[in-house]
Short mmCIF file of C-alpha atoms and ligand atoms in Angstrom, two decimals:
data_model
loop_
_atom_site.label_atom_id
_atom_site.label_comp_id
_atom_site.label_asym_id
_atom_site.label_seq_id
_atom_site.Cartn_x
_atom_site.Cartn_y
_atom_site.Cartn_z
CA MET A 1 -28.99 20.56 11.57
CA ARG A 2 -31.47 17.81 12.31
CA CYS A 3 -34.05 17.16 14.96
CA ILE A 4 -34.36 13.56 16.10
CA HIS A 5 -36.92 12.85 18.75
CA THR A 6 -39.01 10.05 20.15
CA HIS A 7 -42.69 9.45 19.62
CA LEU A 8 -43.67 7.32 22.53
CA LYS A 9 -46.70 5.81 20.85
CA GLY A 10 -44.99 5.39 17.50
CA GLU A 11 -47.22 8.00 15.89
CA PRO A 12 -46.08 9.48 12.54
CA LEU A 13 -44.58 12.95 12.19
CA SER A 14 -47.11 15.56 13.21
CA SER A 15 -47.94 18.64 11.21
CA ASP A 16 -46.08 20.70 13.82
CA ASP A 17 -43.00 18.57 13.19
CA LEU A 18 -43.29 19.28 9.50
CA THR A 19 -43.80 23.03 9.83
CA ASP A 20 -40.80 23.18 12.15
CA LEU A 21 -38.78 21.33 9.54
CA ALA A 22 -39.71 23.95 6.97
CA LEU A 23 -39.71 27.12 9.00
CA LEU A 24 -36.51 26.35 10.88
CA ARG A 25 -34.91 25.10 7.67
CA LEU A 26 -33.77 21.86 9.31
CA ASP A 27 -31.96 19.28 7.22
CA LEU A 28 -34.01 16.50 8.64
CA MET A 29 -36.85 15.87 11.08
CA ALA A 30 -37.00 12.34 12.45
CA ALA A 31 -39.14 10.56 15.00
CA ILE A 32 -38.20 7.24 16.53
CA GLY A 33 -41.06 5.20 17.93
CA VAL A 34 -40.74 3.16 21.09
CA ASP A 35 -41.82 -0.49 21.20
CA ASP A 36 -43.42 -2.47 24.05
CA ARG A 37 -40.07 -3.24 25.57
CA GLY A 38 -39.00 0.39 25.51
CA LEU A 39 -36.61 -0.18 22.61
CA PRO A 40 -36.48 1.73 19.32
CA GLY A 41 -39.54 0.87 17.22
CA ASN A 42 -40.72 2.38 13.97
CA PHE A 43 -39.01 5.35 12.35
CA SER A 44 -40.23 8.29 10.27
CA MET A 45 -38.22 11.06 8.75
CA ALA A 46 -38.86 14.06 6.56
CA TYR A 47 -36.64 16.38 4.58
CA LEU A 48 -37.13 19.45 2.45
CA LEU A 49 -37.37 19.06 -1.28
CA PRO A 50 -35.84 21.20 -3.98
CA LYS A 51 -38.33 23.15 -6.03
CA ASN A 52 -40.61 20.76 -7.91
CA PRO A 53 -43.56 21.00 -10.28
CA GLU A 54 -45.94 19.47 -7.74
CA GLY A 55 -45.09 22.20 -5.27
CA GLN A 56 -44.19 19.65 -2.60
CA LEU A 57 -42.28 21.20 0.26
CA TRP A 58 -41.02 17.99 1.89
CA ARG A 59 -40.95 14.24 1.59
CA VAL A 60 -41.82 11.90 4.42
CA GLU A 61 -40.37 8.39 4.61
CA GLN A 62 -41.59 5.75 7.02
CA TYR A 63 -39.85 2.59 8.16
CA ARG A 64 -41.42 -0.22 10.10
CA SER A 65 -38.32 -0.64 12.17
CA PHE A 66 -35.59 1.71 13.15
CA TYR A 67 -33.06 -1.03 12.33
CA GLU A 68 -34.16 -1.12 8.68
CA VAL A 69 -32.89 2.36 8.03
CA GLU A 70 -29.86 2.22 5.81
CA LEU A 71 -28.88 5.68 4.90
CA ASP A 72 -25.53 7.38 4.54
CA PHE A 73 -26.88 10.41 6.23
CA LYS A 74 -23.97 12.75 5.57
CA GLU A 75 -23.79 11.99 1.91
CA PHE A 76 -27.55 12.17 1.53
CA ILE A 77 -27.82 15.57 3.18
CA SER A 78 -24.88 17.10 1.38
CA SER A 79 -26.23 16.13 -2.02
CA LEU A 80 -29.65 17.45 -1.04
CA GLU A 81 -28.02 20.64 0.14
CA ASP A 82 -26.24 21.07 -3.19
CA GLU A 83 -29.54 20.79 -4.97
CA LEU A 84 -31.27 23.29 -2.71
CA GLU A 85 -28.36 25.67 -3.13
CA ARG A 86 -28.60 25.53 -6.92
CA ASP A 87 -32.29 26.15 -6.65
CA PHE A 88 -31.90 29.31 -4.68
CA SER A 89 -29.18 30.88 -6.76
CA ALA A 90 -31.41 30.36 -9.80
CA TYR A 91 -33.88 32.74 -8.21
CA GLU A 92 -31.68 35.80 -8.26
CA VAL A 93 -32.94 38.17 -10.92
CA ASP A 94 -30.73 41.23 -11.34
CA GLY A 95 -30.36 41.50 -7.59
CA LYS A 96 -34.00 42.42 -7.08
CA GLU A 97 -35.63 41.28 -3.90
CA ARG A 98 -38.49 38.87 -4.46
CA ALA A 99 -41.71 39.81 -2.75
CA ILE A 100 -44.97 38.13 -1.86
CA LEU A 101 -47.87 40.53 -1.45
CA VAL A 102 -50.48 39.64 1.14
CA SER A 103 -53.91 41.03 1.81
CA VAL A 104 -56.01 39.89 4.75
CA VAL A 105 -59.59 41.08 4.68
CA PRO A 106 -62.50 39.75 6.75
CA LYS A 107 -65.20 38.00 4.70
CA ARG A 108 -67.87 40.56 5.37
CA SER A 109 -65.71 43.60 4.68
CA SER A 110 -66.25 45.63 1.53
CA TYR A 111 -62.60 46.68 1.34
CA PRO A 112 -61.55 47.07 -2.33
CA ILE A 113 -59.07 44.19 -2.25
CA ASP A 114 -58.09 44.07 -5.90
CA GLU A 115 -57.70 47.79 -6.39
CA SER A 116 -55.65 48.09 -3.29
CA LEU A 117 -53.44 45.17 -4.28
CA GLU A 118 -52.99 46.65 -7.72
CA GLU A 119 -51.71 49.80 -6.10
CA LEU A 120 -49.53 47.82 -3.70
CA ARG A 121 -48.05 46.09 -6.73
CA GLU A 122 -47.21 49.48 -8.24
CA LEU A 123 -45.66 50.57 -4.96
CA ALA A 124 -43.61 47.38 -4.85
CA ARG A 125 -42.45 47.89 -8.40
CA THR A 126 -41.50 51.45 -7.60
CA ALA A 127 -39.52 50.22 -4.61
CA GLY A 128 -37.61 47.88 -6.91
CA LEU A 129 -39.21 44.66 -5.72
CA ASP A 130 -39.98 41.75 -7.96
CA VAL A 131 -43.49 40.54 -7.08
CA ILE A 132 -43.59 36.75 -7.38
CA ASP A 133 -46.90 35.98 -5.73
CA VAL A 134 -50.02 37.55 -4.32
CA VAL A 135 -51.94 35.93 -1.49
CA VAL A 136 -55.42 36.97 -0.42
CA GLN A 137 -56.86 35.70 2.85
CA ARG A 138 -60.51 36.12 3.78
CA PRO A 139 -60.98 34.95 7.36
CA ASN A 140 -64.30 35.25 9.14
CA GLU A 141 -62.59 37.51 11.57
CA LEU A 142 -59.15 39.03 11.84
CA ASN A 143 -56.83 37.26 14.20
CA PRO A 144 -55.26 39.92 16.39
CA LYS A 145 -51.95 38.11 16.62
CA TYR A 146 -51.02 37.56 12.98
CA LEU A 147 -53.95 39.25 11.25
CA MET A 148 -54.63 35.81 9.74
CA GLY A 149 -54.91 32.51 11.65
CA SER A 150 -51.65 31.06 12.90
CA GLY A 151 -51.95 28.02 10.63
CA LYS A 152 -52.40 30.28 7.62
CA ALA A 153 -49.52 32.45 8.73
CA LYS A 154 -47.21 29.44 8.90
CA GLU A 155 -48.47 28.23 5.54
CA LEU A 156 -47.65 31.61 4.09
CA MET A 157 -44.14 31.57 5.49
CA MET A 158 -43.58 28.12 4.04
CA LYS A 159 -44.81 29.21 0.67
CA ALA A 160 -42.41 32.13 0.87
CA LEU A 161 -39.53 29.81 1.63
CA GLN A 162 -40.48 27.47 -1.15
CA THR A 163 -40.70 30.15 -3.79
CA GLY A 164 -37.48 31.78 -2.66
CA ALA A 165 -39.10 35.03 -1.55
CA ASP A 166 -37.04 37.56 0.36
CA ILE A 167 -39.74 39.77 1.70
CA ILE A 168 -43.44 39.69 2.56
CA VAL A 169 -45.46 42.85 2.10
CA PHE A 170 -48.85 43.26 3.77
CA ASP A 171 -51.39 45.52 2.16
CA GLN A 172 -52.83 46.16 5.61
CA ASN A 173 -50.93 48.09 8.16
CA LEU A 174 -49.58 45.89 10.91
CA THR A 175 -49.58 46.88 14.54
CA PRO A 176 -46.16 46.80 16.21
CA ALA A 177 -47.15 43.57 17.96
CA GLN A 178 -48.30 41.93 14.73
CA ALA A 179 -45.13 42.91 12.92
CA GLU A 180 -43.12 41.40 15.73
CA ALA A 181 -45.16 38.18 15.93
CA LEU A 182 -44.91 37.65 12.18
CA SER A 183 -41.17 38.31 12.13
CA GLU A 184 -40.75 35.69 14.80
CA LEU A 185 -42.18 33.08 12.48
CA THR A 186 -39.61 33.61 9.80
CA ASP A 187 -36.23 34.92 8.81
CA LEU A 188 -37.78 36.84 5.96
CA LYS A 189 -38.45 40.53 6.13
CA VAL A 190 -42.07 41.31 6.87
CA ILE A 191 -43.23 44.83 6.15
CA ASP A 192 -46.53 46.63 5.65
CA ARG A 193 -47.88 49.20 3.24
CA THR A 194 -46.73 52.13 5.32
CA GLN A 195 -43.20 50.86 5.49
CA LEU A 196 -43.12 50.31 1.76
CA ILE A 197 -44.19 53.90 1.16
CA LEU A 198 -41.69 55.17 3.72
CA ASP A 199 -39.04 53.24 1.88
CA ILE A 200 -39.92 54.76 -1.45
CA PHE A 201 -39.88 58.21 0.05
CA ALA A 202 -36.50 57.50 1.64
CA LYS A 203 -35.11 56.54 -1.72
CA ARG A 204 -36.62 59.54 -3.44
CA ALA A 205 -35.76 62.31 -1.01
CA HIS A 206 -32.96 64.47 -2.37
CA THR A 207 -33.04 67.79 -0.59
CA ARG A 208 -32.01 68.27 3.01
CA GLU A 209 -35.58 69.16 3.89
CA GLY A 210 -37.05 66.15 2.13
CA LYS A 211 -34.56 63.81 3.76
CA LEU A 212 -35.27 65.19 7.20
CA LYS A 213 -38.99 64.84 6.74
CA VAL A 214 -38.69 61.25 5.65
CA GLU A 215 -36.33 60.42 8.48
CA LEU A 216 -38.74 61.99 10.93
CA ALA A 217 -41.58 59.87 9.61
CA GLN A 218 -39.41 56.75 9.73
CA LEU A 219 -38.35 57.40 13.30
CA LYS A 220 -41.90 58.00 14.42
CA TYR A 221 -42.93 54.78 12.76
CA THR A 222 -40.03 52.93 14.36
CA LEU A 223 -40.41 54.19 17.89
CA PRO A 224 -43.43 52.12 19.00
CA ARG A 225 -41.88 49.12 17.28
CA LEU A 226 -38.80 49.13 19.43
CA VAL A 227 -40.37 47.09 22.17
CA GLY A 228 -37.78 45.28 24.22
CA ARG A 229 -36.22 42.69 22.02
CA GLY A 230 -33.30 43.77 19.94
CA VAL A 231 -33.14 40.83 17.60
CA ALA A 232 -36.11 41.50 15.42
CA MET A 233 -35.21 45.13 15.32
CA SER A 234 -32.62 45.24 12.59
CA ARG A 235 -34.69 42.85 10.55
CA LEU A 236 -37.84 44.83 11.09
CA MET A 237 -36.32 48.16 10.38
CA GLY A 238 -33.87 47.15 7.71
CA GLY A 239 -36.30 48.18 5.03
CA ILE A 240 -35.81 47.13 1.46
CA GLY A 241 -32.21 46.72 0.45
CA GLY A 242 -31.22 47.73 3.94
CA ARG A 243 -32.39 51.31 3.61
CA GLY A 244 -34.25 52.84 6.49
CA PRO A 245 -32.70 54.50 9.43
CA GLY A 246 -29.63 52.26 9.26
CA GLU A 247 -28.19 49.68 11.66
CA THR A 248 -26.28 51.87 14.05
CA LYS A 249 -29.14 54.21 14.69
CA LEU A 250 -31.35 51.22 15.34
CA GLU A 251 -29.25 50.07 18.20
CA VAL A 252 -29.67 53.29 20.05
CA ASP A 253 -32.38 53.25 22.62
CA ARG A 254 -35.71 54.95 22.52
CA ARG A 255 -34.41 58.02 24.27
CA ARG A 256 -31.79 58.66 21.63
CA ILE A 257 -34.45 58.31 18.96
CA LYS A 258 -36.67 60.75 20.75
CA GLU A 259 -33.78 63.19 20.95
CA ARG A 260 -33.16 62.79 17.26
CA ILE A 261 -36.85 63.38 16.53
CA HIS A 262 -36.69 66.54 18.59
CA ARG A 263 -33.59 67.81 16.78
CA ILE A 264 -35.09 67.12 13.36
CA GLU A 265 -38.27 68.91 14.33
CA GLN A 266 -36.23 71.93 15.39
CA GLU A 267 -34.29 71.97 12.16
CA LEU A 268 -37.42 71.59 10.11
CA LYS A 269 -38.95 74.51 11.97
CA GLU A 270 -35.98 76.66 10.95
CA ILE A 271 -36.31 75.54 7.35
CA ALA A 272 -40.04 76.22 7.44
CA LYS A 273 -39.38 79.73 8.72
CA SER A 274 -37.08 80.63 5.87
CA SER A 275 -39.32 79.08 3.27
CA ARG A 276 -42.23 81.02 4.75
CA GLN A 277 -40.23 84.20 4.26
CA ARG A 278 -39.51 83.19 0.69
CA ARG A 279 -43.18 82.58 0.14
CA VAL A 280 -44.14 85.93 1.58
CA ARG A 281 -41.74 87.61 -0.83
CA ARG A 282 -43.18 85.67 -3.71
CA LYS A 283 -46.70 86.48 -2.66
CA ARG A 284 -45.82 90.16 -2.40
CA SER A 285 -44.51 90.12 -5.93
CA GLY A 286 -48.16 89.80 -6.89
CA ILE A 287 -47.59 87.14 -9.49
CA PRO A 288 -50.45 84.63 -9.36
CA ILE A 289 -49.49 81.18 -8.15
CA VAL A 290 -50.99 78.10 -9.76
CA SER A 291 -50.26 74.84 -7.94
CA ILE A 292 -50.47 71.44 -9.52
CA VAL A 293 -51.88 68.77 -7.23
CA GLY A 294 -53.13 65.23 -7.77
CA TYR A 295 -52.71 61.55 -7.17
CA THR A 296 -49.24 60.15 -7.65
CA ASN A 297 -48.12 59.27 -11.21
CA VAL A 298 -50.95 61.13 -12.95
CA GLY A 299 -48.57 63.39 -14.87
CA LYS A 300 -48.20 66.49 -12.69
CA SER A 301 -44.53 67.01 -13.42
CA THR A 302 -45.06 66.28 -17.10
CA LEU A 303 -47.69 68.99 -17.16
CA LEU A 304 -45.40 71.46 -15.40
CA ASN A 305 -42.71 70.69 -17.96
CA ALA A 306 -45.07 71.07 -20.88
CA LEU A 307 -46.48 74.33 -19.59
CA THR A 308 -43.17 75.90 -18.74
CA ASN A 309 -40.62 74.21 -20.99
CA SER A 310 -38.85 72.71 -18.02
CA ASP A 311 -37.30 69.39 -17.37
CA VAL A 312 -38.44 68.30 -13.94
CA LYS A 313 -37.88 64.59 -13.51
CA VAL A 314 -40.70 62.47 -14.89
CA GLU A 315 -40.93 58.71 -14.50
CA ASP A 316 -43.57 56.02 -14.69
CA LYS A 317 -43.22 55.31 -10.99
CA LEU A 318 -44.93 56.48 -7.84
CA PHE A 319 -43.69 59.44 -5.82
CA VAL A 320 -41.07 60.67 -8.24
CA THR A 321 -41.62 64.20 -7.02
CA LEU A 322 -41.23 64.96 -3.32
CA ASP A 323 -40.09 68.55 -3.35
CA THR A 324 -41.94 71.52 -4.64
CA THR A 325 -40.65 73.06 -7.84
CA SER A 326 -41.75 76.44 -9.15
CA ARG A 327 -41.46 77.76 -12.69
CA ARG A 328 -42.70 80.84 -14.45
CA LEU A 329 -45.17 80.75 -17.28
CA ARG A 330 -45.67 83.82 -19.45
CA PHE A 331 -48.97 84.78 -21.00
CA PRO A 332 -49.38 87.49 -23.62
CA GLU A 333 -49.63 91.12 -22.47
CA GLU A 334 -46.80 90.76 -19.98
CA ARG A 335 -48.87 88.57 -17.79
CA GLU A 336 -47.21 85.74 -16.00
CA ILE A 337 -47.87 83.12 -13.38
CA ILE A 338 -45.82 80.86 -11.14
CA VAL A 339 -46.60 77.19 -11.60
CA THR A 340 -45.63 74.82 -8.79
CA ASP A 341 -45.44 71.05 -8.81
CA THR A 342 -46.04 69.12 -5.59
CA VAL A 343 -45.73 65.69 -4.01
CA GLY A 344 -48.40 63.25 -5.18
CA PHE A 345 -51.20 61.93 -3.00
CA ILE A 346 -52.12 58.34 -2.33
CA ARG A 347 -54.92 56.48 -0.60
CA ASN A 348 -54.18 55.81 3.08
CA LEU A 349 -51.12 57.99 3.05
CA PRO A 350 -49.25 56.94 6.18
CA ARG A 351 -50.15 59.23 9.03
CA ASP A 352 -46.52 60.03 9.91
CA LEU A 353 -45.72 60.92 6.33
CA PHE A 354 -48.78 63.07 6.03
CA ASP A 355 -47.68 64.97 9.11
CA ALA A 356 -44.14 65.28 7.81
CA PHE A 357 -45.20 66.61 4.43
CA ARG A 358 -47.91 68.80 5.80
CA THR A 359 -45.67 71.85 5.57
CA THR A 360 -44.92 71.09 1.94
CA LEU A 361 -48.63 70.95 1.30
CA GLU A 362 -49.21 74.10 3.33
CA GLU A 363 -47.62 76.00 0.49
CA LEU A 364 -50.83 75.27 -1.35
CA HIS A 365 -52.49 77.91 0.80
CA ASP A 366 -50.59 80.54 -1.18
CA ALA A 367 -51.99 79.33 -4.46
CA ASP A 368 -54.49 81.43 -6.36
CA LEU A 369 -55.60 78.39 -8.28
CA LEU A 370 -55.16 74.65 -7.89
CA LEU A 371 -54.84 72.50 -10.98
CA HIS A 372 -56.09 69.11 -9.92
CA VAL A 373 -54.56 66.68 -12.37
CA ILE A 374 -56.42 63.41 -12.88
CA ASP A 375 -55.26 60.42 -14.91
CA ILE A 376 -58.33 59.77 -17.01
CA SER A 377 -56.82 56.56 -18.37
CA SER A 378 -56.85 54.96 -14.93
CA PRO A 379 -59.86 52.76 -14.21
CA ARG A 380 -59.71 54.14 -10.68
CA PHE A 381 -59.65 57.80 -11.59
CA ARG A 382 -62.89 58.60 -9.76
CA GLU A 383 -61.68 57.14 -6.47
CA GLN A 384 -58.35 58.89 -6.89
CA MET A 385 -60.11 62.17 -7.60
CA GLU A 386 -62.24 61.81 -4.47
CA GLU A 387 -59.24 60.87 -2.40
CA VAL A 388 -57.37 64.00 -3.47
CA GLU A 389 -60.36 66.22 -2.94
CA SER A 390 -61.00 64.88 0.53
CA LEU A 391 -57.34 65.45 1.36
CA LEU A 392 -57.61 69.02 0.15
CA MET A 393 -60.56 69.45 2.49
CA LYS A 394 -58.49 68.06 5.34
CA LEU A 395 -55.84 70.64 4.56
CA ASP A 396 -58.47 73.39 4.73
CA LEU A 397 -58.10 74.06 1.05
CA GLY A 398 -61.74 73.41 0.28
CA GLY A 399 -62.31 77.07 -0.51
CA LYS A 400 -59.59 77.40 -3.16
CA PRO A 401 -60.57 77.65 -6.80
CA VAL A 402 -59.83 74.27 -8.36
CA LEU A 403 -59.65 73.38 -12.01
CA ARG A 404 -59.81 69.68 -12.80
CA VAL A 405 -57.38 68.70 -15.51
CA PHE A 406 -58.10 65.31 -17.07
CA ASN A 407 -54.70 64.23 -18.30
CA LYS A 408 -53.54 61.37 -20.52
CA MET A 409 -56.50 61.84 -22.85
CA ASP A 410 -54.32 60.36 -25.60
CA LEU A 411 -54.84 56.99 -23.94
CA VAL A 412 -58.63 57.03 -24.08
CA ASP A 413 -61.39 57.73 -26.54
CA ARG A 414 -61.56 61.42 -27.35
CA ASP A 415 -65.34 61.71 -26.91
CA TYR A 416 -65.16 59.92 -23.61
CA ALA A 417 -62.47 62.30 -22.35
CA GLU A 418 -64.46 65.31 -23.36
CA ARG A 419 -67.65 63.98 -21.85
CA ILE A 420 -65.93 63.35 -18.52
CA ALA A 421 -64.21 66.73 -18.57
CA GLU A 422 -67.52 68.43 -19.22
CA ARG A 423 -69.33 66.51 -16.51
CA TYR A 424 -66.74 67.57 -13.94
CA LYS A 425 -66.38 71.08 -15.34
CA GLY A 426 -62.75 70.49 -16.18
CA VAL A 427 -60.55 70.28 -19.25
CA ALA A 428 -59.12 67.25 -21.01
CA VAL A 429 -55.48 67.40 -22.02
CA SER A 430 -52.47 65.31 -22.76
CA ALA A 431 -49.37 66.69 -21.13
CA LEU A 432 -47.31 64.78 -23.67
CA HIS A 433 -48.93 66.69 -26.52
CA ARG A 434 -48.53 70.41 -26.01
CA GLU A 435 -51.03 71.29 -28.70
CA THR A 436 -53.79 69.95 -26.39
CA LEU A 437 -52.98 72.49 -23.68
CA LEU A 438 -54.57 75.51 -25.29
CA SER A 439 -57.96 75.08 -23.64
CA LEU A 440 -56.24 74.66 -20.30
CA LEU A 441 -54.27 77.87 -20.75
CA GLN A 442 -57.47 79.58 -21.78
CA ARG A 443 -59.25 78.47 -18.63
CA ILE A 444 -56.34 79.49 -16.38
CA HIS A 445 -56.35 82.89 -18.01
CA GLU A 446 -60.10 83.24 -17.54
CA ILE A 447 -60.00 82.28 -13.89
CA LEU A 448 -57.13 84.60 -13.05
CA TRP A 449 -57.87 87.63 -15.19
CA GLY A 450 -61.49 87.33 -16.20
CA THR A 451 -62.80 86.44 -19.59
CA GLY A 452 -60.39 88.22 -21.95
CA ALA A 453 -59.83 85.83 -24.81
CA LEU A 454 -56.44 84.33 -25.07
CA ARG A 455 -55.58 83.96 -28.68
CA GLU A 456 -52.00 83.07 -28.68
CA ALA A 457 -50.77 81.11 -25.71
CA SER A 458 -47.09 81.33 -25.41
CA ALA A 459 -45.67 78.82 -23.05
CA SER A 460 -42.12 79.95 -22.80
CA GLY A 461 -40.35 79.16 -19.57
N1 GTP B 501 -49.74 58.60 -22.33
C1 GTP B 501 -49.50 59.64 -21.52
N2 GTP B 501 -48.60 59.50 -20.53
C2 GTP B 501 -48.37 60.58 -19.73
C3 GTP B 501 -49.04 61.80 -19.91
N3 GTP B 501 -48.61 62.65 -18.97
C4 GTP B 501 -47.71 61.99 -18.23
N4 GTP B 501 -47.54 60.73 -18.69
C5 GTP B 501 -46.65 59.69 -18.15
O1 GTP B 501 -47.07 59.36 -16.83
C6 GTP B 501 -45.94 59.00 -16.01
C7 GTP B 501 -45.93 59.82 -14.76
O2 GTP B 501 -45.66 61.18 -15.06
P1 GTP B 501 -45.13 62.21 -13.99
O3 GTP B 501 -45.19 63.55 -14.62
O4 GTP B 501 -43.85 61.75 -13.41
O5 GTP B 501 -46.28 62.07 -12.90
P2 GTP B 501 -46.38 62.83 -11.49
O6 GTP B 501 -47.83 63.07 -11.27
O7 GTP B 501 -45.47 63.99 -11.45
O8 GTP B 501 -45.91 61.66 -10.55
P3 GTP B 501 -45.25 61.74 -9.06
O9 GTP B 501 -44.34 62.90 -8.99
O10 GTP B 501 -44.54 60.43 -8.98
O11 GTP B 501 -46.41 61.80 -8.11
C8 GTP B 501 -44.72 59.23 -16.90
O12 GTP B 501 -44.34 58.00 -17.44
C9 GTP B 501 -45.23 60.17 -17.98
O13 GTP B 501 -44.52 60.04 -19.19
C10 GTP B 501 -49.99 61.90 -21.00
O14 GTP B 501 -50.63 62.92 -21.24
N5 GTP B 501 -50.17 60.79 -21.75
MG1 MG B 502 -43.93 64.39 -10.27
#
């Protein structure tokens, strides 16, 4: 497909011509000048280049006269095409989608760009994306249409094409209008942080309840983005690897989605009722409940496993656990507790997901003690700790006894771990090394049953 047009004053190809060439993936963009007599004059053409070390996207060739052009166009384009084809198939790495991460932050803002991008990178990795590039834009002011300026947005799309990216992930959340405007610039998928997290949750949800909650959050996210046009819809909502609410559901209109939301909410209410009854029974049994909370990937499930000899799934990825798991832990003298593991927290947890998982977190109200697990080996552990604690406040859990558990002490200096633990009145442990858990068990015992010394902690499931 080529675009041949006239330039009445014989001017060379404009930058708009060239961006169209790239963004529309044309084979050729040509301009024919017009001479004084109104006949064909000079001639310029541009075509896309295969990947090259100079990072050139296209080549422009100029001819003084249209009649000088001697080019077997068909042959030229088909050999170029072959080259481009080879280029692109070379990109495929074990079927992973290639992502470019983008952060757009106004110059004066104090937003923690690097930290946030680091976390976005982790999220992308968890979602199975292969991050090939990270782009940071610092405009004087945000452009409401594309977040960044339109020139920069086009540049970004071209870079994506050139590097063979499949998907662009924004660290900032895009408004429905921005998501639509950006998708119009390109064939690539454009998603934001929220959608990435929704996607991970969708992949992770296993129980009926978990699946319903994630679907609810996805539908609520989708609804305001279903404005009019149907074309961008499947692209916008396809999610990574085509997950997400699925094509057919996307074609249904807003009303059907609203109905679905209503039905899910009803079903979740039923589920909540029966789990409330279960909780009441458990509460009545009088066995103290200790709930493990904390940022995602800090080692909550590992700790549950170590404490109770269980084998809840543990992985070095974000949001491995979505559903609550409870296990018993016996102390000497016939004492026992119920330990529960919960979904991890994250900064800027998408509003819809927070709402959806609120009921899961409401179980925390039954807890007699919260173990707040913190990954002491993370350079961001203080921010993560504050984030979790402010979320607990939001959930009205501020009054619960909390014990801070500084995990992964095996990865840091021992003195450092102990100093931090002392400063925050917590304990330092390594969930991977059960012999480090004694002081934790001691503290749990003290908090629940007073000071009686705990000599021999038996951690049998
Ligand atoms: N070095 C070290 N690694 C640990 C320790 N505890 C957990 N890990 C690792 O940290 C990663 C995350 O552990 P999980 O137990 O899945 O973390 P989580 O908090 O349950 O994570 P989510 O459920 O995804 O929120 C895994 O790779 C664990 O092996 C520890 O004490 N030391
Ligand atoms: Mg877990």
